[in-house]
Amino acid sequence: MDATFETFKPKDPTIAQFVRYYYRDIQPANTTREIECFPHFHTTLSLYSSHIRTADKAMTFIENATPSQFYTPMQEEVLIVKQVGPVNRIVIVFKPLGIHQFLKVKNIPQTVTTMELFGEIELEQMFQANNVDELTSLLDTALLQRYVAYENEIVYKAVDYIFSHYKNFSVEALASYLHISRRHVARIFTAHFGTPVKKFQEIVLFRKTLEQKLFVDTTQSFTALAYEENFSDQAHLNKTFEKFTQHSPSQFFRKGKLLGEEDTFWHLRE
């Protein structure tokens, strides 16, 4: 099997409301690699074909091990993923509140943890899929079987407001829009996302800035980028990147690699 990284989207319209995309990551010759993943408002469920998570938190290949499932919540800091041995994994990238639609228990974990969403037979079928179309159908079907709409109008309205106002945002304005107190807003975001509301907005701004640079205008200067995304100045842009990536903007983009056709942008150590 050749090394592969490919992104693909759900075809079922219901699932597409809550899943941004899927990706398949196959690295048969891998020995050890570390992936630096950067803060995002998305969450993920990673399905590994034959791995365990060892004491040092590495995803380690064990021949003939049963498939495993690991949930990664919204991250505020750089997350290092270490993979030892060959890699064969399928990842579901959820939009905000996406994972809530498919779990009977709505108390979503706020740390990287195992999550038994799919059965062993379903996982085996996914890893045996011959092509992306077949895999998409299997993933869509498995999720649709677990779909129960998560009803919480105020949280949806809060998230939509931030995505519409991330360039000019204040907690006071959000609380006023929702007709609730700032304290109530804070409780909502801590309970549902494990992060303060202001930090959520800062991560949205950071990721939208990445999208602008990666997909809209790759030649745009950082000064122009700061202006485009309504940072106070380039120094503010620099500070934001250093906060979320531990690199200056120029270092971050120079060291990074865009994989697939979505926004998977990593720093790889192999």
Rosetta silent file (secondary structure, phi, psi, omega in degrees, C-alpha in Angstrom):
SEQUENCE: MDATFETFKPKDPTIAQFVRYYYRDIQPANTTREIECFPHFHTTLSLYSSHIRTADKAMTFIENATPSQFYTPMQEEVLIVKQVGPVNRIVIVFKPLGIHQFLKVKNIPQTVTTMELFGEIELEQMFQANNVDELTSLLDTALLQRYVAYENEIVYKAVDYIFSHYKNFSVEALASYLHISRRHVARIFTAHFGTPVKKFQEIVLFRKTLEQKLFVDTTQSFTALAYEENFSDQAHLNKTFEKFTQHSPSQFFRKGKLLGEEDTFWHLRE
SCORE:     score description
SCORE:     0.000 S_00000001
   1 L     0.000  131.411 -178.068    0.000    0.000    0.000 S_00000001
   2 L   -80.334  157.247  174.411    1.385    3.393   -1.001 S_00000001
   3 L   -63.555  133.428 -175.003    1.664    6.400    1.295 S_00000001
   4 E  -143.493  138.425  165.606   -1.572    8.363    1.036 S_00000001
   5 E  -138.766  114.727 -178.883   -3.143   11.458    2.508 S_00000001
   6 E  -139.657  139.754  177.456   -6.500   12.413    1.063 S_00000001
   7 E  -105.202  148.438  179.208   -9.378   14.561    2.235 S_00000001
   8 E  -156.950  152.711 -172.519  -12.989   14.021    1.242 S_00000001
   9 L  -104.084  154.410  173.407  -16.357   15.401    2.287 S_00000001
  10 L   -60.195  148.573  175.493  -19.565   13.753    3.492 S_00000001
  11 L  -101.766  -25.771  177.674  -22.166   13.218    0.780 S_00000001
  12 L   -72.125  127.340 -175.011  -25.159   12.881    3.071 S_00000001
  13 H   -64.578  -31.222  177.490  -26.634   16.386    3.577 S_00000001
  14 H   -68.087  -47.236 -179.958  -27.466   15.779    7.233 S_00000001
  15 H   -64.287  -36.315 -178.845  -23.952   14.607    8.072 S_00000001
  16 H   -63.988  -20.288  176.196  -22.445   17.484    6.070 S_00000001
  17 L   -67.588  -25.446 -170.149  -24.075   19.935    8.488 S_00000001
  18 L  -121.093  -16.273  178.343  -21.870   18.639   11.292 S_00000001
  19 E  -113.138  121.844 -179.935  -18.773   17.100    9.689 S_00000001
  20 E   -71.206  -47.841  176.536  -16.424   19.463    7.865 S_00000001
  21 E  -168.135  169.502  171.134  -14.498   16.670    6.145 S_00000001
  22 E  -112.306  158.949  165.323  -12.896   13.259    6.508 S_00000001
  23 E  -145.145  153.188  177.279   -9.324   12.281    5.761 S_00000001
  24 E  -117.058  128.792 -174.958   -7.419    9.051    5.286 S_00000001
  25 E  -126.076  107.946 -178.710   -3.764    8.952    6.318 S_00000001
  26 E  -120.550  119.566 -179.699   -1.731    5.890    5.292 S_00000001
  27 E  -132.923   81.468 -173.401    2.026    5.800    5.958 S_00000001
  28 L   -67.342  -23.910 -177.005    3.207    2.173    5.580 S_00000001
  29 L   -98.613    5.684 -177.489    6.911    3.014    5.851 S_00000001
  30 L   -63.044  138.420  170.937    6.650    5.239    8.913 S_00000001
  31 L  -106.325  -63.320  173.337    9.035    4.511   11.764 S_00000001
  32 E  -144.636  132.113  172.815    8.520    7.515   14.021 S_00000001
  33 E  -144.226  147.289  175.758    6.972   10.864   13.224 S_00000001
  34 E  -117.477  134.620 -179.381    5.704   13.739   15.290 S_00000001
  35 E  -113.677  124.783  172.088    2.950   16.022   14.061 S_00000001
  36 E   -91.292  114.012  178.219    2.509   19.524   15.427 S_00000001
  37 E  -105.394  139.223 -171.241   -1.210   20.311   15.243 S_00000001
  38 L  -107.288  155.774 -174.354   -2.320   23.876   15.849 S_00000001
  39 L   -48.761  141.169 -177.039   -5.339   25.275   17.704 S_00000001
  40 E  -152.019  153.687  174.223   -8.629   24.864   15.904 S_00000001
  41 L   -83.911   -9.142  173.757  -12.345   25.206   16.570 S_00000001
  42 L   -78.080  158.276  169.032  -12.840   21.768   14.988 S_00000001
  43 E  -122.078  163.561 -175.811  -12.708   18.539   16.976 S_00000001
  44 E  -137.530  152.706  168.084  -11.690   15.140   15.619 S_00000001
  45 E  -121.134  115.908 -178.089  -12.264   11.433   16.011 S_00000001
  46 E  -100.269  125.857  178.666   -9.245    9.422   14.845 S_00000001
  47 E  -106.115  117.483 -179.631   -9.763    5.783   13.900 S_00000001
  48 E  -106.497  137.490 -174.851   -6.559    3.705   13.947 S_00000001
  49 L   -72.460  -34.723 -173.003   -6.453    0.291   12.311 S_00000001
  50 L  -160.536   60.962 -175.176   -4.008   -1.412   14.690 S_00000001
  51 E  -134.486  156.001  169.322   -2.614    0.932   17.338 S_00000001
  52 E  -126.030  158.787  176.056   -2.530    1.464   21.064 S_00000001
  53 E   -98.863  112.821 -174.337   -1.769    4.642   23.005 S_00000001
  54 L   -82.183  176.501 -175.070    1.306    3.957   25.105 S_00000001
  55 L   -60.033  -29.842  178.695    2.310    5.518   28.412 S_00000001
  56 L   -87.238   13.622  176.922    4.241    8.274   26.631 S_00000001
  57 L    69.331   17.253  176.000    1.016    9.096   24.694 S_00000001
  58 L   -83.368  143.589  172.394    2.432    7.814   21.405 S_00000001
  59 E   -86.554  108.961 -169.707    0.156    6.063   18.942 S_00000001
  60 E  -113.730  128.702  179.890    2.087    2.838   18.500 S_00000001
  61 E   -69.820  129.619  174.401    1.474    0.199   15.854 S_00000001
  62 L  -127.997  116.512 -176.948    0.826   -3.282   17.236 S_00000001
  63 L   -59.220  132.634  177.955    0.357   -5.988   14.640 S_00000001
  64 L    69.607   13.571  172.864   -3.095   -7.601   14.794 S_00000001
  65 L   -70.751  156.390  177.426   -4.338   -5.183   17.449 S_00000001
  66 L   -76.208  154.443  178.621   -8.023   -4.282   17.253 S_00000001
  67 L   -59.207  149.606 -179.349   -8.953   -0.882   15.786 S_00000001
  68 E  -127.875  157.888 -176.410   -8.977    2.020   18.238 S_00000001
  69 E  -131.606  128.038 -177.852  -10.821    5.334   18.385 S_00000001
  70 E  -130.119  127.521  179.140   -9.481    8.553   19.918 S_00000001
  71 E   -97.145  134.209  175.699  -11.347   11.819   20.355 S_00000001
  72 E  -118.025  115.807 -179.737   -9.477   15.130   20.347 S_00000001
  73 L   -75.777 -179.752  174.944  -11.431   18.125   21.687 S_00000001
  74 L   -57.179  132.259 -176.802  -10.904   21.744   20.750 S_00000001
  75 E  -109.796  137.066  177.391   -7.277   22.637   21.486 S_00000001
  76 L   -95.351  -16.789 -175.980   -5.987   25.978   22.786 S_00000001
  77 L  -129.834  171.567  176.482   -2.303   25.101   22.403 S_00000001
  78 L   -60.845  132.672  177.987   -0.021   23.206   20.033 S_00000001
  79 E  -111.719  125.460  178.167   -0.765   19.481   20.204 S_00000001
  80 E   -97.587  120.873  176.310    2.044   17.014   19.458 S_00000001
  81 E  -107.576  118.390  179.226    0.886   13.700   18.004 S_00000001
  82 E  -103.889  129.359  179.689    3.571   11.003   18.013 S_00000001
  83 E  -122.025  126.914 -178.242    3.110    7.977   15.765 S_00000001
  84 E  -116.339  123.512 -179.718    5.363    4.924   16.011 S_00000001
  85 L    88.433  179.026 -179.045    5.347    2.327   13.251 S_00000001
  86 L   -54.439  146.557 -178.022    3.152    2.089   10.142 S_00000001
  87 E  -119.460  132.850  170.677    0.084    4.332   10.151 S_00000001
  88 E  -143.873  101.875 -176.809   -3.369    3.583    8.794 S_00000001
  89 E  -139.803  154.633  175.859   -5.998    5.915   10.143 S_00000001
  90 E  -122.038  133.407 -175.871   -9.266    7.560    9.206 S_00000001
  91 E  -125.213  134.292  174.587  -10.169   10.879   10.794 S_00000001
  92 E  -102.908  122.984 -179.539  -13.532   12.610   11.134 S_00000001
  93 E  -102.897  109.851 -176.396  -13.238   16.391   11.440 S_00000001
  94 E   -91.638  143.133  169.439  -16.283   17.776   13.255 S_00000001
  95 L   -72.607  166.881  175.699  -17.581   21.325   13.116 S_00000001
  96 L   -54.197  132.267 -176.381  -18.326   23.047   16.452 S_00000001
  97 L    69.960    4.603 -179.134  -21.048   21.052   18.227 S_00000001
  98 L   -63.803  -46.924 -177.529  -20.767   18.403   15.516 S_00000001
  99 H   -62.353  -26.991 -178.248  -19.789   15.540   17.807 S_00000001
 100 H   -61.539  -23.204 -175.641  -22.769   16.372   20.042 S_00000001
 101 H   -76.535  -12.622 -168.982  -25.150   15.060   17.368 S_00000001
 102 H  -121.764    7.186 -179.872  -23.842   11.494   17.550 S_00000001
 103 L  -117.717  137.518  176.692  -23.409   10.748   21.250 S_00000001
 104 L   -69.278  -35.295  177.622  -26.094    9.640   23.670 S_00000001
 105 L   -95.064  127.332 -175.337  -24.176   11.337   26.478 S_00000001
 106 L   -95.256    2.801  175.509  -23.728   15.070   25.877 S_00000001
 107 L   -82.742   87.076 -171.442  -20.977   15.525   28.467 S_00000001
 108 L   -76.205  133.819  178.807  -18.215   15.692   25.856 S_00000001
 109 L   -58.963  146.205  179.637  -14.644   14.923   27.048 S_00000001
 110 L  -108.626   10.406  175.005  -12.306   17.921   27.222 S_00000001
 111 L  -133.260  161.671  176.526   -9.081   15.918   26.897 S_00000001
 112 L   -61.491  127.388 -174.279   -7.744   13.466   24.319 S_00000001
 113 E  -156.890  161.310  173.624   -9.394   10.169   25.170 S_00000001
 114 E   -69.392  148.138  179.190  -10.682    6.893   23.782 S_00000001
 115 L  -147.004  114.067 -175.860  -14.234    7.045   22.470 S_00000001
 116 L   -88.974   75.621 -179.043  -16.096    3.925   21.398 S_00000001
 117 L   -82.952  -40.959 -176.335  -18.399    5.448   18.799 S_00000001
 118 L  -109.746  155.241  176.648  -18.273    2.672   16.185 S_00000001
 119 L   -82.823  164.215 -175.645  -18.398   -1.102   16.475 S_00000001
 120 H   -62.660  -39.229  179.538  -15.541   -3.405   15.513 S_00000001
 121 H   -65.454  -41.648  177.427  -17.283   -4.727   12.389 S_00000001
 122 H   -60.036  -43.778 -179.319  -17.977   -1.181   11.182 S_00000001
 123 H   -64.142  -42.982  178.773  -14.337   -0.246   11.693 S_00000001
 124 H   -60.351  -41.254  178.000  -13.102   -3.304    9.825 S_00000001
 125 H   -63.427  -39.824  179.455  -15.352   -2.422    6.887 S_00000001
 126 H   -63.112  -45.171 -178.168  -14.030    1.141    6.867 S_00000001
 127 H   -73.274  -17.821  177.721  -10.405    0.039    6.800 S_00000001
 128 L   -94.305   -0.338 -178.759  -11.145   -2.486    4.068 S_00000001
 129 L   -57.788  137.731 -175.112  -12.866    0.079    1.830 S_00000001
 130 L   -82.869  -21.010 -177.655  -11.459   -0.040   -1.703 S_00000001
 131 L  -157.080  173.157 -176.357  -11.858    3.645   -2.506 S_00000001
 132 H   -65.195  -38.449  179.793  -12.907    7.015   -1.113 S_00000001
 133 H   -60.619  -43.794  178.857  -16.488    6.751   -2.392 S_00000001
 134 H   -65.251  -42.487 -179.791  -16.991    3.469   -0.554 S_00000001
 135 H   -65.890  -40.901  177.364  -15.380    4.835    2.609 S_00000001
 136 H   -58.516  -45.064  179.907  -17.488    7.997    2.463 S_00000001
 137 H   -62.102  -41.866  179.378  -20.649    5.917    2.235 S_00000001
 138 H   -64.660  -43.697  179.767  -19.607    3.769    5.201 S_00000001
 139 H   -66.493  -47.650  179.000  -18.771    6.784    7.364 S_00000001
 140 H   -57.281  -46.433 -177.732  -21.923    8.685    6.411 S_00000001
 141 H   -64.055  -44.715 -179.146  -24.101    5.641    7.088 S_00000001
 142 H   -62.856  -41.060  178.574  -22.483    4.844   10.443 S_00000001
 143 H   -69.784  -41.463 -178.371  -22.881    8.434   11.633 S_00000001
 144 H   -61.658  -34.474  178.148  -26.430    8.735   10.327 S_00000001
 145 H   -65.749  -21.441 -178.041  -27.417    5.656   12.333 S_00000001
 146 H  -104.999    1.381 -172.663  -26.268    7.471   15.483 S_00000001
 147 L   -73.498  124.278  169.591  -27.665   10.879   14.644 S_00000001
 148 L  -137.900  115.615 -173.877  -29.926   12.524   17.213 S_00000001
 149 L   -55.128  131.111  177.151  -30.229   16.282   16.788 S_00000001
 150 L   -89.842  117.411 -175.013  -28.677   18.198   19.674 S_00000001
 151 L  -100.983  113.522  173.892  -31.081   20.967   20.659 S_00000001
 152 L  -162.382   82.733 -171.107  -29.577   24.042   22.305 S_00000001
 153 H   -57.003  -39.910 -174.702  -30.578   27.185   20.457 S_00000001
 154 H   -66.627  -34.916  178.977  -28.583   29.597   22.572 S_00000001
 155 H   -70.222  -43.319  177.462  -25.284   27.764   21.965 S_00000001
 156 H   -60.151  -43.352 -179.685  -25.869   27.623   18.202 S_00000001
 157 H   -64.161  -38.625  179.404  -26.706   31.331   18.169 S_00000001
 158 H   -64.050  -45.497  179.757  -23.565   32.125   20.164 S_00000001
 159 H   -64.615  -45.225  179.296  -21.320   30.169   17.785 S_00000001
 160 H   -60.457  -38.948  179.485  -22.967   31.682   14.698 S_00000001
 161 H   -62.317  -44.365 -179.271  -22.508   35.160   16.155 S_00000001
 162 H   -63.281  -42.714  179.656  -18.791   34.621   16.691 S_00000001
 163 H   -66.839  -25.054  178.189  -18.270   33.354   13.144 S_00000001
 164 H   -86.786  -19.847 -173.778  -20.117   36.411   11.833 S_00000001
 165 H  -129.671   24.100 -173.446  -18.295   38.907   14.076 S_00000001
 166 L   -65.642  -22.160  179.372  -14.882   37.359   14.741 S_00000001
 167 L   -80.321  -27.848  178.691  -13.053   40.404   13.354 S_00000001
 168 L  -133.674   90.196 -170.174  -14.908   42.825   15.650 S_00000001
 169 L  -129.854  142.494  167.795  -15.918   40.937   18.752 S_00000001
 170 L  -143.568  147.653  178.492  -16.648   41.599   22.389 S_00000001
 171 H   -63.955  -36.060  179.340  -18.143   39.353   25.030 S_00000001
 172 H   -60.168  -43.940 -179.689  -20.420   42.223   26.047 S_00000001
 173 H   -65.797  -39.187  178.341  -21.889   42.458   22.547 S_00000001
 174 H   -64.362  -45.376  179.639  -22.435   38.693   22.404 S_00000001
 175 H   -61.009  -40.855  178.228  -24.159   38.669   25.799 S_00000001
 176 H   -63.827  -42.726  179.614  -26.383   41.550   24.705 S_00000001
 177 H   -61.326  -38.572 -177.902  -27.262   39.757   21.462 S_00000001
 178 H   -86.174  -10.809 -177.720  -28.224   36.615   23.388 S_00000001
 179 L    61.817   41.831  175.965  -30.006   38.569   26.162 S_00000001
 180 L  -135.986  171.332 -179.077  -28.023   36.787   28.846 S_00000001
 181 L   -79.658  159.923  175.376  -25.273   37.766   31.280 S_00000001
 182 H   -60.132  -36.548  179.680  -21.559   37.590   30.528 S_00000001
 183 H   -63.121  -40.260  178.339  -21.289   34.994   33.287 S_00000001
 184 H   -64.850  -41.923  176.292  -23.873   32.818   31.533 S_00000001
 185 H   -57.520  -45.740 -179.189  -21.949   33.155   28.253 S_00000001
 186 H   -60.243  -42.435 -179.964  -18.776   32.055   30.033 S_00000001
 187 H   -64.201  -40.105 -179.546  -20.507   28.996   31.491 S_00000001
 188 H   -58.702  -48.380 -174.767  -21.889   27.996   28.081 S_00000001
 189 H   -73.632  -35.294  176.231  -18.492   27.973   26.394 S_00000001
 190 H   -65.068  -40.478 -177.557  -16.695   26.260   29.240 S_00000001
 191 H   -70.585  -39.597 -172.882  -19.351   23.536   29.354 S_00000001
 192 H   -93.766  -27.969 -174.529  -19.575   22.907   25.605 S_00000001
 193 H  -124.713   -8.462  179.528  -16.071   23.644   24.359 S_00000001
 194 L    68.506   22.225 -176.787  -13.843   23.559   27.422 S_00000001
 195 L  -146.583  149.311  176.996  -12.508   27.005   26.601 S_00000001
 196 L   -63.607  152.280 -177.126  -13.365   30.627   27.487 S_00000001
 197 H   -60.564  -39.831 -179.893  -15.530   32.466   24.974 S_00000001
 198 H   -65.622  -38.490  177.743  -12.817   35.037   24.214 S_00000001
 199 H   -66.179  -38.403  176.627  -10.285   32.278   23.547 S_00000001
 200 H   -57.495  -48.179  179.529  -12.809   30.590   21.219 S_00000001
 201 H   -62.772  -39.711  179.430  -13.089   33.820   19.220 S_00000001
 202 H   -63.558  -37.149  178.395   -9.313   34.239   19.112 S_00000001
 203 H   -69.860  -38.923  175.093   -8.947   30.715   17.704 S_00000001
 204 H   -60.227  -45.834  178.775  -11.605   31.432   15.073 S_00000001
 205 H   -60.846  -43.940  178.488   -9.704   34.592   14.091 S_00000001
 206 H   -59.223  -48.116 -177.710   -6.422   32.655   13.956 S_00000001
 207 H   -69.783  -36.108  177.345   -7.874   29.916   11.728 S_00000001
 208 H   -66.906  -33.166  175.819   -9.667   32.376    9.444 S_00000001
 209 H   -66.509  -40.784  174.944   -6.378   34.225    9.033 S_00000001
 210 H   -59.779  -45.567 -179.890   -4.732   30.936    8.024 S_00000001
 211 H   -59.071  -41.694  179.492   -7.491   30.323    5.473 S_00000001
 212 H   -60.574  -43.928 -177.272   -6.940   33.761    3.981 S_00000001
 213 H   -75.095  -36.784 -175.297   -3.204   33.143    3.576 S_00000001
 214 H   -81.955  -34.006 -169.091   -3.449   29.502    2.436 S_00000001
 215 H  -120.412  -21.964 -174.948   -6.433   29.634    0.090 S_00000001
 216 H  -100.458  -51.606 -177.784   -7.313   33.219   -0.842 S_00000001
 217 L  -146.401   91.791 -176.408   -4.063   35.140   -1.361 S_00000001
 218 L   -70.015  -19.510 -178.026   -0.836   33.203   -0.831 S_00000001
 219 L   -95.475   -1.587 -176.693    1.304   36.195   -1.847 S_00000001
 220 L   -62.897  134.563  177.868   -0.316   38.647    0.555 S_00000001
 221 L   -69.478  159.021  179.723    2.140   40.393    2.873 S_00000001
 222 H   -69.351  -28.574  174.430    1.696   39.941    6.595 S_00000001
 223 H   -63.952  -46.342  178.433    1.029   43.661    6.942 S_00000001
 224 H   -66.612  -37.007  178.699   -1.808   43.388    4.416 S_00000001
 225 H   -63.422  -42.029  178.171   -3.014   40.173    6.055 S_00000001
 226 H   -60.816  -41.359  178.626   -3.189   41.918    9.427 S_00000001
 227 H   -66.747  -43.928 -178.380   -5.250   44.694    7.852 S_00000001
 228 H   -58.495  -40.856 -175.632   -7.510   42.224    6.014 S_00000001
 229 L   -96.614   10.165  172.429   -8.361   40.332    9.208 S_00000001
 230 L    66.833   30.757  167.061   -8.727   43.508   11.298 S_00000001
 231 L   -69.807  154.194 -178.450   -5.755   43.042   13.626 S_00000001
 232 L   -63.656  -34.282  175.374   -4.733   46.335   15.187 S_00000001
 233 L  -168.028 -178.338 -178.950   -1.378   46.103   13.384 S_00000001
 234 H   -66.147  -31.136  178.494    1.189   43.526   12.235 S_00000001
 235 H   -61.030  -36.793  177.433    2.608   43.332   15.752 S_00000001
 236 H   -66.402  -41.858  175.739   -0.804   42.109   16.921 S_00000001
 237 H   -59.966  -47.248 -179.815   -0.809   39.481   14.152 S_00000001
 238 H   -58.801  -43.427 -178.353    2.701   38.379   15.140 S_00000001
 239 H   -63.823  -39.152  179.440    1.699   38.104   18.789 S_00000001
 240 H   -64.508  -44.160  179.447   -1.337   35.976   17.920 S_00000001
 241 H   -66.216  -40.732  178.650    0.733   33.550   15.850 S_00000001
 242 H   -64.357  -34.959  179.190    3.396   33.275   18.528 S_00000001
 243 H   -66.212  -43.224 -172.893    0.666   32.596   21.094 S_00000001
 244 H   -96.465  -16.615 -176.244   -0.983   29.803   19.124 S_00000001
 245 H  -125.913  -13.450 -175.168    1.940   28.307   17.176 S_00000001
 246 L    66.566   21.911  177.827    5.114   29.263   19.077 S_00000001
 247 L  -139.116  156.363  168.181    6.401   30.706   15.785 S_00000001
 248 L   -70.132  161.312  178.523    6.364   34.003   13.976 S_00000001
 249 H   -54.866  -43.566 -178.062    3.998   34.043   10.968 S_00000001
 250 H   -65.282  -41.958  177.510    6.862   33.688    8.492 S_00000001
 251 H   -64.313  -42.324 -177.481    8.388   30.744   10.407 S_00000001
 252 H   -59.708  -50.124 -177.654    4.992   29.108   10.801 S_00000001
 253 H   -72.412  -33.431 -179.937    4.132   29.124    7.102 S_00000001
 254 H   -66.994  -39.720 -177.109    7.659   28.250    5.997 S_00000001
 255 H   -82.581  -17.651 -171.371    7.840   25.155    8.206 S_00000001
 256 L   -84.249  163.453  178.020    4.275   23.998    7.598 S_00000001
 257 E  -135.175  127.186  176.139    2.782   21.590    5.091 S_00000001
 258 E   -88.187  122.002 -178.036   -0.746   21.691    3.714 S_00000001
 259 E  -110.818  136.266 -179.008   -2.084   18.156    3.313 S_00000001
 260 L    71.604 -159.250 -174.145   -5.093   17.300    1.194 S_00000001
 261 L  -113.651   10.617  178.087   -7.536   19.895   -0.062 S_00000001
 262 L  -111.127 -144.363 -173.441   -8.897   21.222    3.233 S_00000001
 263 L  -107.840   27.709  175.900   -7.211   23.113    6.086 S_00000001
 264 E   -75.734  104.320 -175.987   -4.981   20.363    7.498 S_00000001
 265 E  -128.301  109.156 -173.541   -1.746   22.325    7.976 S_00000001
 266 E  -121.227  161.739  161.814    0.896   20.641   10.098 S_00000001
 267 E  -104.024  124.979 -175.849    4.540   20.842   11.040 S_00000001
 268 E  -108.128  135.084  172.567    6.009   17.372   10.556 S_00000001
 269 E  -119.327  111.293 -176.104    9.035   15.900   12.310 S_00000001
 270 L  -124.991    0.000    0.000   10.076   12.641   10.665 S_00000001
